[in-house]
Amino acid sequence: MKTQNKFKLALLASCLTAATSAHADMILGVYAGAQYWNIEPEGKFGTEKDDQETFNFDSASNASFYVALEHPVPLVPNIKVRHNQMEDLTGNGQIDGEFDFAGKTYATNTDVDVNADLTNTDFILYYEIFDNGLVSFDFGLNVKHIDAYIKATGTTSSGNGQQTDSSEEDFSGYVPMGYVAGAVGLPFTGLSVYGDMSLLAIGDHSLSDYQVGIAYEFIDNLAVDMEVQLGYRSFALKLDDLEGIYTDLDFKGVYAGLQVHF
């Protein structure tokens, strides 16, 4: 009889622990992750709409970090903050005709090196419309803060040797974008397919930021869930006079990541 009582108490304690953990997850869920992104940039930019120069950019590796907080409070959106490093983006090109940028004029055949930083941060407010443990769908608003600069350095050769001129333009701003996200799990495998997209198209401004990927959950218990990710991401930036900057740039490439759910 004592053995049976001990067994019942142990079973009850286990059930209470599981219920408490499940209830805590229903009250508050925290997601944190990091991604390593191999960026392949391409495109053009300038300070005049009809005077944008196309450059050959080098590939670059940068990181993205995010944290999301989900809760069951009605009408109050969940929040996700994602910081996207896009530093040390370099390229070069030779000017066909004159190219005016940030107060400098680069003449025909000038070799121009470019260094850019388009680091941005997403502030996402979203509602979880559907989530049954296998399929989920979210929608909301992403306010993307862009804090960037582009620097051009031109080199010309003459009888007196080489002459170097440089010019730099800073630009920043908040851009509101629509946001959707979804995921579909593959039963009994730990695998899921997921994606999210932020999009804005107003006049000649056009921004899109999307990713699609596959995740594998290799830890799943009452304390923490962990998954590895592999996917493809694209960030397209077409600006029409944002603080005097015009761009038609596209950054895309594969990424690998890790996500933890508490």
Short mmCIF file of C-alpha atoms in Angstrom, two decimals:
data_model
loop_
_atom_site.label_atom_id
_atom_site.label_comp_id
_atom_site.label_asym_id
_atom_site.label_seq_id
_atom_site.Cartn_x
_atom_site.Cartn_y
_atom_site.Cartn_z
CA MET A 1 0.00 0.00 0.00
CA LYS A 2 2.80 2.42 0.86
CA THR A 3 4.46 1.64 -2.48
CA GLN A 4 1.22 2.39 -4.32
CA ASN A 5 0.83 5.67 -2.44
CA LYS A 6 4.36 6.69 -3.29
CA PHE A 7 3.73 5.87 -6.94
CA LYS A 8 0.51 7.91 -6.96
CA LEU A 9 2.27 10.87 -5.34
CA ALA A 10 5.09 10.70 -7.86
CA LEU A 11 2.60 10.52 -10.73
CA LEU A 12 0.63 13.47 -9.32
CA ALA A 13 3.83 15.53 -8.92
CA SER A 14 4.80 14.78 -12.52
CA CYS A 15 1.38 15.81 -13.77
CA LEU A 16 1.45 19.03 -11.76
CA THR A 17 4.92 19.86 -13.08
CA ALA A 18 3.83 19.29 -16.67
CA ALA A 19 0.66 21.33 -16.15
CA THR A 20 2.60 24.17 -14.55
CA SER A 21 5.11 24.22 -17.40
CA ALA A 22 2.36 24.12 -20.01
CA HIS A 23 0.46 26.88 -18.21
CA ALA A 24 3.60 29.02 -18.00
CA ASP A 25 4.17 28.60 -21.73
CA MET A 26 0.55 29.64 -22.37
CA ILE A 27 1.09 32.75 -20.27
CA LEU A 28 4.43 33.79 -21.72
CA GLY A 29 6.62 32.43 -24.50
CA VAL A 30 10.06 33.80 -25.33
CA TYR A 31 11.88 33.08 -28.58
CA ALA A 32 15.48 34.09 -29.21
CA GLY A 33 17.62 33.37 -32.24
CA ALA A 34 20.63 34.21 -34.34
CA GLN A 35 21.32 33.73 -38.04
CA TYR A 36 24.51 33.84 -40.08
CA TRP A 37 23.72 35.30 -43.52
CA ASN A 38 25.87 35.11 -46.65
CA ILE A 39 24.84 38.23 -48.60
CA GLU A 40 25.15 38.61 -52.38
CA PRO A 41 24.46 42.33 -53.09
CA GLU A 42 23.65 43.86 -56.47
CA GLY A 43 22.15 47.06 -57.80
CA LYS A 44 22.65 50.79 -58.17
CA PHE A 45 22.36 54.05 -56.24
CA GLY A 46 22.83 57.79 -56.54
CA THR A 47 21.67 61.21 -55.36
CA GLU A 48 19.70 61.87 -58.54
CA LYS A 49 16.83 59.69 -59.72
CA ASP A 50 18.10 59.59 -63.32
CA ASP A 51 21.79 59.43 -62.38
CA GLN A 52 22.23 56.13 -60.54
CA GLU A 53 25.35 54.07 -61.12
CA THR A 54 25.49 50.27 -61.10
CA PHE A 55 28.36 48.69 -59.14
CA ASN A 56 29.76 45.20 -58.80
CA PHE A 57 29.45 44.25 -55.14
CA ASP A 58 31.42 41.61 -53.28
CA SER A 59 29.69 38.94 -51.21
CA ALA A 60 29.64 39.58 -47.46
CA SER A 61 28.80 37.66 -44.30
CA ASN A 62 26.72 39.26 -41.59
CA ALA A 63 24.48 38.27 -38.69
CA SER A 64 20.88 38.78 -37.65
CA PHE A 65 19.64 38.55 -34.05
CA TYR A 66 16.08 38.50 -32.79
CA VAL A 67 13.92 38.05 -29.72
CA ALA A 68 10.13 37.62 -29.64
CA LEU A 69 7.65 37.73 -26.77
CA GLU A 70 4.26 36.01 -27.09
CA HIS A 71 1.37 36.15 -24.60
CA PRO A 72 -2.38 35.30 -24.51
CA VAL A 73 -3.70 38.80 -23.67
CA PRO A 74 -6.54 39.62 -26.12
CA LEU A 75 -6.09 42.55 -28.54
CA VAL A 76 -2.53 43.21 -27.32
CA PRO A 77 -0.06 42.26 -30.09
CA ASN A 78 2.98 40.09 -29.60
CA ILE A 79 6.32 41.78 -30.20
CA LYS A 80 9.45 40.80 -32.04
CA VAL A 81 12.66 42.82 -32.39
CA ARG A 82 15.15 41.75 -35.06
CA HIS A 83 18.50 43.46 -35.64
CA ASN A 84 20.00 42.92 -39.09
CA GLN A 85 23.69 43.69 -39.51
CA MET A 86 24.59 44.67 -43.08
CA GLU A 87 28.08 46.09 -42.63
CA ASP A 88 31.19 46.25 -44.83
CA LEU A 89 29.31 45.93 -48.11
CA THR A 90 31.96 46.73 -50.70
CA GLY A 91 31.98 47.04 -54.46
CA ASN A 92 33.53 48.86 -57.39
CA GLY A 93 32.84 50.06 -60.88
CA GLN A 94 34.01 52.34 -63.65
CA ILE A 95 31.92 55.41 -64.38
CA ASP A 96 30.22 55.65 -67.80
CA GLY A 97 29.62 59.37 -68.09
CA GLU A 98 29.63 61.67 -65.08
CA PHE A 99 28.33 60.48 -61.72
CA ASP A 100 27.30 62.99 -59.05
CA PHE A 101 27.20 61.72 -55.48
CA ALA A 102 27.06 63.67 -52.23
CA GLY A 103 28.53 66.87 -53.66
CA LYS A 104 31.27 65.21 -55.74
CA THR A 105 31.33 64.67 -59.49
CA TYR A 106 33.16 61.60 -60.76
CA ALA A 107 34.22 61.88 -64.41
CA THR A 108 34.05 59.29 -67.17
CA ASN A 109 36.34 56.26 -66.68
CA THR A 110 36.89 57.03 -62.98
CA ASP A 111 37.35 53.88 -60.91
CA VAL A 112 35.02 54.11 -57.94
CA ASP A 113 35.13 51.92 -54.82
CA VAL A 114 32.00 51.68 -52.69
CA ASN A 115 31.63 50.93 -49.00
CA ALA A 116 28.13 50.73 -47.54
CA ASP A 117 26.44 49.98 -44.25
CA LEU A 118 22.70 49.29 -44.48
CA THR A 119 22.18 47.93 -40.97
CA ASN A 120 18.52 47.98 -39.96
CA THR A 121 16.27 46.95 -37.09
CA ASP A 122 12.74 45.53 -37.29
CA PHE A 123 10.15 46.36 -34.62
CA ILE A 124 7.35 43.89 -35.32
CA LEU A 125 3.91 43.92 -33.69
CA TYR A 126 1.89 40.86 -34.69
CA TYR A 127 -1.11 38.70 -33.86
CA GLU A 128 -0.99 34.92 -33.85
CA ILE A 129 -4.14 34.14 -35.82
CA PHE A 130 -3.78 30.38 -35.82
CA ASP A 131 -1.49 27.88 -34.09
CA ASN A 132 -2.42 24.26 -33.48
CA GLY A 133 1.11 23.00 -32.86
CA LEU A 134 1.45 21.90 -36.47
CA VAL A 135 0.37 24.92 -38.53
CA SER A 136 0.70 28.58 -37.53
CA PHE A 137 -0.07 31.93 -39.16
CA ASP A 138 0.76 35.47 -37.96
CA PHE A 139 0.16 38.92 -39.35
CA GLY A 140 0.93 42.44 -38.20
CA LEU A 141 3.06 45.54 -38.70
CA ASN A 142 6.84 45.85 -39.06
CA VAL A 143 8.37 49.28 -38.48
CA LYS A 144 11.85 48.98 -39.97
CA HIS A 145 14.46 51.47 -38.80
CA ILE A 146 17.20 52.01 -41.38
CA ASP A 147 20.40 53.69 -40.19
CA ALA A 148 22.84 53.62 -43.08
CA TYR A 149 25.55 55.26 -45.11
CA ILE A 150 27.14 54.86 -48.53
CA LYS A 151 30.66 56.04 -49.26
CA ALA A 152 32.18 56.40 -52.74
CA THR A 153 35.91 56.78 -53.39
CA GLY A 154 37.02 57.63 -56.91
CA THR A 155 40.52 57.29 -58.33
CA THR A 156 41.71 58.87 -61.58
CA SER A 157 45.11 58.70 -63.25
CA SER A 158 46.86 61.71 -64.78
CA GLY A 159 50.34 62.88 -65.67
CA ASN A 160 50.82 63.89 -62.06
CA GLY A 161 49.95 60.41 -60.75
CA GLN A 162 46.70 59.30 -59.19
CA GLN A 163 44.07 61.58 -57.69
CA THR A 164 41.56 60.35 -55.12
CA ASP A 165 38.24 61.93 -54.19
CA SER A 166 35.60 60.59 -51.84
CA SER A 167 32.08 61.47 -50.78
CA GLU A 168 29.69 60.00 -48.26
CA GLU A 169 25.96 60.18 -47.66
CA ASP A 170 24.17 59.20 -44.46
CA PHE A 171 20.48 58.42 -44.39
CA SER A 172 18.06 57.02 -41.82
CA GLY A 173 14.38 56.69 -41.23
CA TYR A 174 11.47 54.55 -40.03
CA VAL A 175 9.54 52.62 -42.67
CA PRO A 176 6.18 50.95 -41.82
CA MET A 177 5.67 47.61 -43.57
CA GLY A 178 3.02 44.90 -43.57
CA TYR A 179 4.12 41.63 -41.97
CA VAL A 180 3.01 38.00 -42.40
CA ALA A 181 4.57 34.76 -41.18
CA GLY A 182 3.67 31.10 -41.25
CA ALA A 183 4.99 27.62 -40.50
CA VAL A 184 3.98 24.05 -41.27
CA GLY A 185 5.36 21.13 -39.27
CA LEU A 186 6.00 17.63 -40.58
CA PRO A 187 4.53 15.21 -37.99
CA PHE A 188 6.88 12.93 -36.04
CA THR A 189 10.02 14.27 -37.75
CA GLY A 190 10.98 17.43 -35.82
CA LEU A 191 11.07 19.20 -39.20
CA SER A 192 9.09 22.26 -40.24
CA VAL A 193 8.91 24.64 -43.17
CA TYR A 194 8.51 28.33 -42.35
CA GLY A 195 8.70 31.81 -43.80
CA ASP A 196 7.97 35.46 -43.16
CA MET A 197 7.66 38.59 -45.27
CA SER A 198 7.62 42.34 -44.68
CA LEU A 199 6.48 44.48 -47.60
CA LEU A 200 5.96 48.15 -48.48
CA ALA A 201 5.05 49.71 -51.81
CA ILE A 202 4.13 53.42 -51.76
CA GLY A 203 4.70 55.49 -54.88
CA ASP A 204 8.25 54.90 -56.04
CA HIS A 205 9.33 53.53 -52.65
CA SER A 206 9.48 49.74 -52.52
CA LEU A 207 10.89 47.59 -49.72
CA SER A 208 10.64 43.85 -49.28
CA ASP A 209 12.29 41.60 -46.74
CA TYR A 210 11.46 37.91 -46.80
CA GLN A 211 12.92 34.59 -45.77
CA VAL A 212 11.96 30.94 -46.27
CA GLY A 213 13.59 28.01 -44.56
CA ILE A 214 13.57 24.57 -43.00
CA ALA A 215 13.95 24.02 -39.25
CA TYR A 216 14.82 20.91 -37.28
CA GLU A 217 13.90 20.78 -33.59
CA PHE A 218 16.58 18.70 -31.89
CA ILE A 219 15.62 19.50 -28.27
CA ASP A 220 11.99 19.45 -27.13
CA ASN A 221 11.26 19.23 -23.42
CA LEU A 222 9.40 21.07 -20.65
CA ALA A 223 12.24 23.53 -20.01
CA VAL A 224 13.41 24.57 -23.47
CA ASP A 225 13.01 23.88 -27.19
CA MET A 226 15.92 24.33 -29.61
CA GLU A 227 16.04 24.16 -33.39
CA VAL A 228 18.54 24.68 -36.18
CA GLN A 229 17.55 26.55 -39.33
CA LEU A 230 18.64 26.64 -42.95
CA GLY A 231 17.09 29.05 -45.41
CA TYR A 232 17.21 31.80 -48.01
CA ARG A 233 16.68 35.51 -47.38
CA SER A 234 16.17 38.51 -49.67
CA PHE A 235 16.13 42.22 -48.80
CA ALA A 236 15.26 44.59 -51.66
CA LEU A 237 15.57 48.34 -51.13
CA LYS A 238 14.20 50.76 -53.72
CA LEU A 239 14.20 54.31 -52.36
CA ASP A 240 13.00 57.45 -54.07
CA ASP A 241 14.57 60.47 -52.36
CA LEU A 242 15.02 59.24 -48.77
CA GLU A 243 17.06 62.14 -47.41
CA GLY A 244 18.41 62.72 -50.92
CA ILE A 245 19.25 59.07 -51.64
CA TYR A 246 17.93 56.98 -54.54
CA THR A 247 18.59 53.24 -54.57
CA ASP A 248 17.63 50.09 -56.42
CA LEU A 249 19.50 47.47 -54.40
CA ASP A 250 18.95 43.77 -53.73
CA PHE A 251 20.67 41.68 -51.04
CA LYS A 252 20.07 37.95 -51.06
CA GLY A 253 21.65 34.68 -50.02
CA VAL A 254 21.50 31.61 -47.81
CA TYR A 255 21.64 31.63 -44.02
CA ALA A 256 22.00 29.19 -41.12
CA GLY A 257 20.55 29.84 -37.68
CA LEU A 258 19.68 28.63 -34.21
CA GLN A 259 16.49 29.36 -32.25
CA VAL A 260 15.73 28.79 -28.57
CA HIS A 261 12.20 28.78 -27.10
CA PHE A 262 11.70 29.16 -23.36
#
